Short mmCIF file of N, CA and C and ligand atoms in Angstrom, two decimals:
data_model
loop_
_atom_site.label_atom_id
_atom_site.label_comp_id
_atom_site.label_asym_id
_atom_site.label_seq_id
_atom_site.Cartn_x
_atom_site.Cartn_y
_atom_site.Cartn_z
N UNK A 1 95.16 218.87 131.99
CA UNK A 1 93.79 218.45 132.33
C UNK A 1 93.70 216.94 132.41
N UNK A 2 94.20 216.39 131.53
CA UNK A 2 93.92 214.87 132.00
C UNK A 2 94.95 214.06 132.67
N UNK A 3 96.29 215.27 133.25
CA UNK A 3 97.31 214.32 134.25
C UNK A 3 96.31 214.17 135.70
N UNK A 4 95.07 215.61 135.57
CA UNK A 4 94.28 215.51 136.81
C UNK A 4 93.58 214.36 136.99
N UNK A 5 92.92 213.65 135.90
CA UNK A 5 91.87 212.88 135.44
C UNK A 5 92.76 211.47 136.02
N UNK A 6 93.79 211.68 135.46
CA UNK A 6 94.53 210.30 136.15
C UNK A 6 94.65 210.28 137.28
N UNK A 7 95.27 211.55 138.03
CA UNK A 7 95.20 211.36 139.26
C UNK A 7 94.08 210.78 140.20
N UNK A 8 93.00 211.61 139.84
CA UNK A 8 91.47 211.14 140.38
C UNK A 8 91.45 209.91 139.98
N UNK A 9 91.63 209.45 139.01
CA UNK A 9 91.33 207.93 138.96
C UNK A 9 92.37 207.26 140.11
N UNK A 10 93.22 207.49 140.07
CA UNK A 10 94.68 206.34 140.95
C UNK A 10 94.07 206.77 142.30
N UNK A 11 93.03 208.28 142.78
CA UNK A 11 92.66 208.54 144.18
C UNK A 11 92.17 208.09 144.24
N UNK A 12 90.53 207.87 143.21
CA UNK A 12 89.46 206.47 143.74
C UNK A 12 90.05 205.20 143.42
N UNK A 13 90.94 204.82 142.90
CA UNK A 13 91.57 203.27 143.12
C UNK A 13 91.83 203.38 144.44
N UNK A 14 92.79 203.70 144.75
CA UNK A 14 93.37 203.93 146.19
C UNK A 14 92.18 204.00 147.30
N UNK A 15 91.33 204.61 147.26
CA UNK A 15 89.68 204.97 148.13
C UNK A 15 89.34 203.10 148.58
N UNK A 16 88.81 203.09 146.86
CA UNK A 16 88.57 201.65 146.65
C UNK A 16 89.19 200.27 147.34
N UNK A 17 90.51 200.47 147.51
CA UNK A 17 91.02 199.46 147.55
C UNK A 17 91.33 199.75 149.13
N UNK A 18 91.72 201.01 149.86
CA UNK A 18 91.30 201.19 151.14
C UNK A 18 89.59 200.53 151.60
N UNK A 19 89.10 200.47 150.83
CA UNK A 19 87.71 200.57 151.79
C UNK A 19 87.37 199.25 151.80
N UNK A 20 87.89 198.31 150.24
CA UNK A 20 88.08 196.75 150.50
C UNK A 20 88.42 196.40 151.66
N UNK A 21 89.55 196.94 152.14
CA UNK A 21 90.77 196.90 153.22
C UNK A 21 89.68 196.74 154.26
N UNK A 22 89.00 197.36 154.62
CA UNK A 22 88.65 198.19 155.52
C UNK A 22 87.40 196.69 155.99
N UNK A 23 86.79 196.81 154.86
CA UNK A 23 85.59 195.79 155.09
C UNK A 23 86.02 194.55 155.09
N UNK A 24 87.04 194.06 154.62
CA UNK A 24 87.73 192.80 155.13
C UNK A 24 88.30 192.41 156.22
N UNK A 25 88.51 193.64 156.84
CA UNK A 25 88.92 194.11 158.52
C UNK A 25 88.00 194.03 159.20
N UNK A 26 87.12 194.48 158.98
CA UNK A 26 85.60 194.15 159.68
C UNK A 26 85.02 193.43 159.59
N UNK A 27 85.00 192.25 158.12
CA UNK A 27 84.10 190.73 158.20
C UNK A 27 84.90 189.89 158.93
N UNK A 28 86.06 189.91 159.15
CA UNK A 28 87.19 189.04 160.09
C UNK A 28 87.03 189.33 161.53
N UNK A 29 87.01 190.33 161.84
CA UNK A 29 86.15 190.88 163.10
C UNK A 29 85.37 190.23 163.76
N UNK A 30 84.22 190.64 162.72
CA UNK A 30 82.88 189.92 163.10
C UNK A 30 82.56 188.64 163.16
N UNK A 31 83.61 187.54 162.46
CA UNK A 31 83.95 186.53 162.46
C UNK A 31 84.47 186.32 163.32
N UNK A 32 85.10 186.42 163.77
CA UNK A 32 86.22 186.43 165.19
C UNK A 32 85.26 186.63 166.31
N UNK A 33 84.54 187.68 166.43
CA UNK A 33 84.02 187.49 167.55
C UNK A 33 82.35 186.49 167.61
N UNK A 34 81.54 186.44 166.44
CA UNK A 34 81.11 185.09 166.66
C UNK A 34 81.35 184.25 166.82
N UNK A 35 82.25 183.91 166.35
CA UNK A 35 83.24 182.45 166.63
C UNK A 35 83.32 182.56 168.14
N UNK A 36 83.62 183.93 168.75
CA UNK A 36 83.87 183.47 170.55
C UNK A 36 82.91 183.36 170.79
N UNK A 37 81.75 183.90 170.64
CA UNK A 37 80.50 184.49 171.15
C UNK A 37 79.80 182.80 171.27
N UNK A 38 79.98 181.97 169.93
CA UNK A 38 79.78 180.77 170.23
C UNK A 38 80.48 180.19 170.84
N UNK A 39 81.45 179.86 171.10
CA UNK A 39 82.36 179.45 172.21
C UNK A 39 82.17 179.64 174.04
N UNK A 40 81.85 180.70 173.83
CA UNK A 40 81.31 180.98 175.12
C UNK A 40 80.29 180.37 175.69
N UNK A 41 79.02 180.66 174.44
CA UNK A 41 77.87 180.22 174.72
C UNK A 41 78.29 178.53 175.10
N UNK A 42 78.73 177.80 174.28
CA UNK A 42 79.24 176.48 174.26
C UNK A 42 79.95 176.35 175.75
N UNK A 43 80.65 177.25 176.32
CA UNK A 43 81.73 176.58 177.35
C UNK A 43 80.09 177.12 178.56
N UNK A 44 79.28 177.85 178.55
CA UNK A 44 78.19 177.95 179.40
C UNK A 44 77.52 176.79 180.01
N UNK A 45 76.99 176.15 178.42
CA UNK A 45 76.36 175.50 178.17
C UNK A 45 76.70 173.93 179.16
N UNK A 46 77.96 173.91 178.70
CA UNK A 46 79.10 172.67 179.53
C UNK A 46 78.76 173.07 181.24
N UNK A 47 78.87 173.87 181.51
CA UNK A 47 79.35 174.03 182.65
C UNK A 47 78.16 174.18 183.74
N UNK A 48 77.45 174.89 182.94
CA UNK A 48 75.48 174.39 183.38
C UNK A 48 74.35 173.87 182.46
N UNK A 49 74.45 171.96 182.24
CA UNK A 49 74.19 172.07 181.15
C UNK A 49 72.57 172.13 181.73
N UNK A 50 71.45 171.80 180.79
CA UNK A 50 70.22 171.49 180.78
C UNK A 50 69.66 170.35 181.22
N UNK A 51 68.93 170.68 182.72
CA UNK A 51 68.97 169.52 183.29
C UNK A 51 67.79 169.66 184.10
N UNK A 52 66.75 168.50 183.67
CA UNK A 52 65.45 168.81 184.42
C UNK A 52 65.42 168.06 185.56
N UNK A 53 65.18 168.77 186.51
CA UNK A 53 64.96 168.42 187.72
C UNK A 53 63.94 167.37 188.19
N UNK A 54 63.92 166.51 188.69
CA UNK A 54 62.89 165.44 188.90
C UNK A 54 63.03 165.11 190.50
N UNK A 55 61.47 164.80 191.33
CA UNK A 55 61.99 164.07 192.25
C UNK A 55 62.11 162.81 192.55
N UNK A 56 62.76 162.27 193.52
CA UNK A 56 63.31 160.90 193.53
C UNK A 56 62.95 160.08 193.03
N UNK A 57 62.79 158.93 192.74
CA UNK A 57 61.45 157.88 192.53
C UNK A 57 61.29 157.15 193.92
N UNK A 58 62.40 157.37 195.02
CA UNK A 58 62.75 156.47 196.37
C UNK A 58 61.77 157.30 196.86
N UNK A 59 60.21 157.35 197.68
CA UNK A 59 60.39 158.18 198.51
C UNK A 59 59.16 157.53 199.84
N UNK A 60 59.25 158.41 200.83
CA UNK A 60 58.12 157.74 201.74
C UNK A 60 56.81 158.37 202.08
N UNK A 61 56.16 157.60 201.75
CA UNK A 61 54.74 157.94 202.43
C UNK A 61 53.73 157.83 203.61
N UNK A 62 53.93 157.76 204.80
CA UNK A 62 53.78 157.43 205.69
C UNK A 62 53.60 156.13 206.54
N UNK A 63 52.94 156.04 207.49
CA UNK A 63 53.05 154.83 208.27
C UNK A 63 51.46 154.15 207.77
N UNK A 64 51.19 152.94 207.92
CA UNK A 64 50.17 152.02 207.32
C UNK A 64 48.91 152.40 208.47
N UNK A 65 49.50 152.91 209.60
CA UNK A 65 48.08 153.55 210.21
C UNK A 65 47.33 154.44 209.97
N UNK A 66 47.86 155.57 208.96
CA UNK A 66 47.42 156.71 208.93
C UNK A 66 46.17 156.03 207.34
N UNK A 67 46.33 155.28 206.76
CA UNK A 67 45.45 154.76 206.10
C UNK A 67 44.20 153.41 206.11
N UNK A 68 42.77 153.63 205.94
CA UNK A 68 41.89 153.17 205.97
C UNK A 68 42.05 151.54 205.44
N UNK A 69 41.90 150.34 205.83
CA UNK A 69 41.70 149.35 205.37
C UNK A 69 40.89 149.67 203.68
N UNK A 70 41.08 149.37 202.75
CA UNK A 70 40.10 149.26 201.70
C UNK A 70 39.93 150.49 200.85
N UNK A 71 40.79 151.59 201.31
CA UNK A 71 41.01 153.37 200.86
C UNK A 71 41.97 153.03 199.54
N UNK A 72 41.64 154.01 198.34
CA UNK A 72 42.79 154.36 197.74
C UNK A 72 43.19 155.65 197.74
N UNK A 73 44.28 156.07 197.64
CA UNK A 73 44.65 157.52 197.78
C UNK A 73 45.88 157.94 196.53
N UNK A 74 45.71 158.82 196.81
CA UNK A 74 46.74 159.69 195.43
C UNK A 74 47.76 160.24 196.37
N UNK A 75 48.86 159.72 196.34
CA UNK A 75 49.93 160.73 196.27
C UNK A 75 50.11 161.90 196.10
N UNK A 76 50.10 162.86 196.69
CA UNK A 76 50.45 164.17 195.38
C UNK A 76 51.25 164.60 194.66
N UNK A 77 51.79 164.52 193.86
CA UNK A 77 52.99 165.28 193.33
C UNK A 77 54.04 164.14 192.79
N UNK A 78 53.35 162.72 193.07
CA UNK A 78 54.21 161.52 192.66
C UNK A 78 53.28 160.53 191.39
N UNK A 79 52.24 160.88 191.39
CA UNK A 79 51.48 160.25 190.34
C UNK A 79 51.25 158.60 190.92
N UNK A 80 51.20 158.61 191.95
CA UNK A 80 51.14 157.02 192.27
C UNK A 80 49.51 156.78 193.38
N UNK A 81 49.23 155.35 193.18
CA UNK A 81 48.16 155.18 193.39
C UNK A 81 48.40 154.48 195.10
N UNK A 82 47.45 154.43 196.39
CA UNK A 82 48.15 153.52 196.91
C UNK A 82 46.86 153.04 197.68
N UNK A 83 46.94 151.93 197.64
CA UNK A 83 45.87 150.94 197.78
C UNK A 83 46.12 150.11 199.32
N UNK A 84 45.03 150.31 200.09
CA UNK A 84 45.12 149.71 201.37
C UNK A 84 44.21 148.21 201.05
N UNK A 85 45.29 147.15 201.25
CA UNK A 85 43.92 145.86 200.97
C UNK A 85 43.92 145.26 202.79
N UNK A 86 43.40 144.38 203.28
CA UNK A 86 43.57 143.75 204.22
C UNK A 86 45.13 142.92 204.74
N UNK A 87 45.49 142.73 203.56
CA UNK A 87 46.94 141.98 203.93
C UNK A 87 48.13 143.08 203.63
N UNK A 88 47.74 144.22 203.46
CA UNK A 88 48.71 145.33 203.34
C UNK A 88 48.68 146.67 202.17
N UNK A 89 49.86 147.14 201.60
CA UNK A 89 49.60 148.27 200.69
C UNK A 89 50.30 147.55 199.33
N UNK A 90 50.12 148.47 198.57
CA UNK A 90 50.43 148.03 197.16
C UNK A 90 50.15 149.60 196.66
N UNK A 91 51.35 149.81 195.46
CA UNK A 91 51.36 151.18 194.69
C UNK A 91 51.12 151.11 193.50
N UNK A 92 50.14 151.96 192.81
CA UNK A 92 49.90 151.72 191.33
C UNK A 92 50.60 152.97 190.09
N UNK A 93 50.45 152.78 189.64
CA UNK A 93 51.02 154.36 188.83
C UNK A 93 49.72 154.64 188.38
N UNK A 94 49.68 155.98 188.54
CA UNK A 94 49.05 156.67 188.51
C UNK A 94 49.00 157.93 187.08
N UNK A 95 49.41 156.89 185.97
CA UNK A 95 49.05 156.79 184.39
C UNK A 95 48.74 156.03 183.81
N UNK A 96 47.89 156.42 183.00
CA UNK A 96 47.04 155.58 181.97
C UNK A 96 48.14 155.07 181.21
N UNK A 97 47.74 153.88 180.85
CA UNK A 97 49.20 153.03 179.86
C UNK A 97 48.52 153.23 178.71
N UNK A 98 47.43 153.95 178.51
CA UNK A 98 46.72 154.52 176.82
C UNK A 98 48.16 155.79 176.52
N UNK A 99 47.71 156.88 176.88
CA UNK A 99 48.58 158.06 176.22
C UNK A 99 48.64 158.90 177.79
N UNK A 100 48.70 158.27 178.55
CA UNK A 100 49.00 158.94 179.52
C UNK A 100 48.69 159.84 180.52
N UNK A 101 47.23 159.75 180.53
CA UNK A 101 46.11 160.74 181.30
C UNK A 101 46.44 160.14 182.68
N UNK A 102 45.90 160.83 183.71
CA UNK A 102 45.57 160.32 185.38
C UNK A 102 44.31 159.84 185.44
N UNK A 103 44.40 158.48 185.55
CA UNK A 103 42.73 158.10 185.94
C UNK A 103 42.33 158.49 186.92
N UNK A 104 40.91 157.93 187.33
CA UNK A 104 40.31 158.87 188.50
C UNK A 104 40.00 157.66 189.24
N UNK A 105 40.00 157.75 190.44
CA UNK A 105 39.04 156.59 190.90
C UNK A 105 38.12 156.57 191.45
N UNK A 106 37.23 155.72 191.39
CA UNK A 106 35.76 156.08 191.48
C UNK A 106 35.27 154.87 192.53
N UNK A 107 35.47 155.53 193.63
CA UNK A 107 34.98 155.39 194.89
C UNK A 107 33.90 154.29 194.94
N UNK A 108 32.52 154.39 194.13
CA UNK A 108 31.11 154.07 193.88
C UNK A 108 31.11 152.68 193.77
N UNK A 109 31.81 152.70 192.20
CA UNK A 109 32.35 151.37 191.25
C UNK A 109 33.83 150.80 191.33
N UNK A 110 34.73 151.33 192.53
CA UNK A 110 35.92 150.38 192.59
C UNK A 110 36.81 150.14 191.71
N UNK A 111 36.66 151.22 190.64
CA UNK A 111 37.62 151.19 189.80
C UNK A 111 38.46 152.39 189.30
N UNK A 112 39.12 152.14 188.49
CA UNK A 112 40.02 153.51 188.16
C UNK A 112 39.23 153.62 186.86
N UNK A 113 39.01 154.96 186.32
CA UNK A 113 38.45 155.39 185.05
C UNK A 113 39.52 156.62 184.34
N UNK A 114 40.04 156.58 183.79
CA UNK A 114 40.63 157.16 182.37
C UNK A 114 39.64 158.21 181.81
N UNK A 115 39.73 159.74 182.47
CA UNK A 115 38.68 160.49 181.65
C UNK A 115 39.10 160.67 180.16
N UNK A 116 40.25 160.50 179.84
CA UNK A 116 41.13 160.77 178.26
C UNK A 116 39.54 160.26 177.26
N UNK A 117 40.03 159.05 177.33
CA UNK A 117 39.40 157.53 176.15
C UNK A 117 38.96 156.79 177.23
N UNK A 118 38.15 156.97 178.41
CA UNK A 118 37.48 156.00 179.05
C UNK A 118 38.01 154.26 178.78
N UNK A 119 39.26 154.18 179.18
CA UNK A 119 39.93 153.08 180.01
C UNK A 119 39.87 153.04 181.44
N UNK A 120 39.43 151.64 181.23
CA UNK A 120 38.62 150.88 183.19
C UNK A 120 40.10 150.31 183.45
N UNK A 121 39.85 150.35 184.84
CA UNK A 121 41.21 149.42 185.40
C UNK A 121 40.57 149.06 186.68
N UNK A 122 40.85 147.66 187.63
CA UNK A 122 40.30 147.05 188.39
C UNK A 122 41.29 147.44 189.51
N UNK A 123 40.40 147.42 190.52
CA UNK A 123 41.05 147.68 191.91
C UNK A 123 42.81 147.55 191.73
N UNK A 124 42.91 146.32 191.33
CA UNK A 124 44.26 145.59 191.41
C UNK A 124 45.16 146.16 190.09
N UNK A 125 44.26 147.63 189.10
CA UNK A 125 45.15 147.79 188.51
C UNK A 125 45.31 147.06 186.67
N UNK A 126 44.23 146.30 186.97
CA UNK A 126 44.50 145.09 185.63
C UNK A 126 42.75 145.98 184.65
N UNK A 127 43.32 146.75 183.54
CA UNK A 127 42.77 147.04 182.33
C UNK A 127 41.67 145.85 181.91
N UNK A 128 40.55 146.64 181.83
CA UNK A 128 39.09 145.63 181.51
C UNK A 128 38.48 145.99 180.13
N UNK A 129 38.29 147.87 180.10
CA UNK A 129 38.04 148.41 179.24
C UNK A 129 38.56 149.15 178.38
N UNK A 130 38.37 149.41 177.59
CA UNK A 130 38.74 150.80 176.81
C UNK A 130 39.99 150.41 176.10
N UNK A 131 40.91 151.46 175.34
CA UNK A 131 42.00 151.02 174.70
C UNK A 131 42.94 150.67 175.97
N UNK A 132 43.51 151.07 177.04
CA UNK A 132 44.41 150.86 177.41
C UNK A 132 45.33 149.39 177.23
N UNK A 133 46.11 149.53 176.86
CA UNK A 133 46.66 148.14 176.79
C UNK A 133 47.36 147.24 177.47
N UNK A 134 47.77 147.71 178.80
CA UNK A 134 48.13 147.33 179.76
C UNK A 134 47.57 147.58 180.80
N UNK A 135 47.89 147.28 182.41
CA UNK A 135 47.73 146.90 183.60
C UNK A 135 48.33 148.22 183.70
N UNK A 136 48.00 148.90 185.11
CA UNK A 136 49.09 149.84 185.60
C UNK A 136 49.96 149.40 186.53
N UNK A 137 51.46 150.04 186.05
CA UNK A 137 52.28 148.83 186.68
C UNK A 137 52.19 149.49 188.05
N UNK A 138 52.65 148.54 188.95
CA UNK A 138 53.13 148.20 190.12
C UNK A 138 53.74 148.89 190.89
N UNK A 139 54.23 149.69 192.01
CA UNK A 139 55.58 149.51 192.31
C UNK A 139 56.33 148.86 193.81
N UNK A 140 57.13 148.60 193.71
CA UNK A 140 58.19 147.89 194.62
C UNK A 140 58.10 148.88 196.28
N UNK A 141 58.02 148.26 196.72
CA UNK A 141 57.32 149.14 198.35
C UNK A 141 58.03 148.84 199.47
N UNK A 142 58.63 148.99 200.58
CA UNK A 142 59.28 148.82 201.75
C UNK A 142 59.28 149.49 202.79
N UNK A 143 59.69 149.08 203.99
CA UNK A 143 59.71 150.23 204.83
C UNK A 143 60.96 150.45 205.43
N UNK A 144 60.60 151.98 205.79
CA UNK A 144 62.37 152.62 205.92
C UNK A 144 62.01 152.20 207.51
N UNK A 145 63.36 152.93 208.35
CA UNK A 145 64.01 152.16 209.52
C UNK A 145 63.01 153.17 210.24
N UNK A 146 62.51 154.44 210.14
CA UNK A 146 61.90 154.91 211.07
C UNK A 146 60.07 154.28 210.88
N UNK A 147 59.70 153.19 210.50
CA UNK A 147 58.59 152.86 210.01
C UNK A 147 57.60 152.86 209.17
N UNK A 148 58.24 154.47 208.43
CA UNK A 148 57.11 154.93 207.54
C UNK A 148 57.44 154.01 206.30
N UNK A 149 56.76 154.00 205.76
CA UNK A 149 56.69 153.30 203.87
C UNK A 149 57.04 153.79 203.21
N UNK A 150 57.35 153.13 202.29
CA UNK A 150 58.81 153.74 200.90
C UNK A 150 57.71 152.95 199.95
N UNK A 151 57.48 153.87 198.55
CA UNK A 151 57.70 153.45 197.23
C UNK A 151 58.94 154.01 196.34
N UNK A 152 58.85 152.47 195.48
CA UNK A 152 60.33 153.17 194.65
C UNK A 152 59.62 152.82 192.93
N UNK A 153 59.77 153.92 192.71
CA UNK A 153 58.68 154.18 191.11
C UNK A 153 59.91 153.60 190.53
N UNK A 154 61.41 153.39 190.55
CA UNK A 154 62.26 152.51 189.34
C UNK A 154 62.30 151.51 189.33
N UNK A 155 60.94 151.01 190.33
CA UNK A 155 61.00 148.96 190.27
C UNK A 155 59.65 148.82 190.02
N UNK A 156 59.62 148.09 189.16
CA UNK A 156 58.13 147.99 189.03
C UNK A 156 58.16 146.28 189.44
N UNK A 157 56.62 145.95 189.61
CA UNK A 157 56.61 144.38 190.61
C UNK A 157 55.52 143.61 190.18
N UNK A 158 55.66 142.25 190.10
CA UNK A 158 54.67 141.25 189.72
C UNK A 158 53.46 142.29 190.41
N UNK A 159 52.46 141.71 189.91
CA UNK A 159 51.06 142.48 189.72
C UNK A 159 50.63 141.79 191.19
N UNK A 160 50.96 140.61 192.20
CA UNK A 160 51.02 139.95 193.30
C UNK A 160 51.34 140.85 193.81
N UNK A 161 52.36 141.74 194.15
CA UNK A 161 53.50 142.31 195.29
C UNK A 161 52.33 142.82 195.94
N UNK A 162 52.59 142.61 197.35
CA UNK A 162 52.02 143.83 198.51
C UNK A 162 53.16 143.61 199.55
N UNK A 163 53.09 144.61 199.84
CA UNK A 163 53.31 144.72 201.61
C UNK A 163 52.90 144.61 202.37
N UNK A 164 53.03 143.52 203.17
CA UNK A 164 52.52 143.06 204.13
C UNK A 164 52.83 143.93 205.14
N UNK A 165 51.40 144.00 206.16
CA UNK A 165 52.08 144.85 207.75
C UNK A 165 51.35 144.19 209.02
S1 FES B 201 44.85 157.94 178.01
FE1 FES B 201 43.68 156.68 179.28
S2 FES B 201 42.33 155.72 177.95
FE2 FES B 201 43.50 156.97 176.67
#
């Protein structure tokens, strides 16, 4: 009776020490293949990484006829301001230098207004009221070879610059 008792014991040792086996076989596993699983993800990642799309800052906006002496107009889709004076165009950005709202411009009173925190900005762009703390800058303007007009939003320009036409 108790050579049985031993036996059963040395069978659940043996059970035991199989099933250690067993689950150490399987946390190595599972290790193993997270380890690729990140790897993969990682060599993905490389190969298309995360990349927001933007458009140019170079781009053109038409020819100086298609705009009114004394008009400002919005861009669409470029955030830029563009101002017809008598001696030519000039581009403004078309963010508030407060926190970054789109001012509006107001046709009436000749100025740009900031619905955020009601910051004024003067025809030319130069901050009167409100918090804003700067001018809205500028940008650098030219014309391409087929005539139409180029702004380039990565130059910004003495608060003077126009284009002459
Ligand atoms: S964001 Fe324009 S005044 Fe605050």
């Amino acid at each position: 009776m108790a050579k049985t008792a031993v036996k059963m014991k040395g069978a659940a040792k043996v059970s035991r020490r199989e099933a250690l086996r067993k689950g150490l076989f399987w946390a190595c596993w599972g290790v193993f293949i997270g380890f690729a699983g990140m790897l993969g993800v990682s060599i993905v990642r490389f190969v298309y990484p995360r990349i927001v799309w933007e458009p140019s800052s170079l781009f053109k906006i038409g020819k100086p006829d298609e705009y009114d002496v004394g008009s400002v107009s919005i861009i669409e889709g470029r955030k830029v301001f563009l101002v017809r004076v008598n001696e030519g165009f000039y581009a403004l950005s078309a963010i508030c230098t407060h926190l970054g709202c789109q001012p509006i411009w107001e046709e009436d009173n000749q100025i740009f207004m900031c619905p955020c925190h009601g910051g004024r900005f003067y025809k030319d762009g130069i901050n009167f009221a409100g918090p804003p703390p700067r001018p809205l800058p500028r940008y650098y303007m030219k014309f391409a070879p087929d005539g139409r007009m180029m702004v380039d939003k990565s130059k910004e320009v003495r608060m003077d610059f126009i284009l002459t036409v």
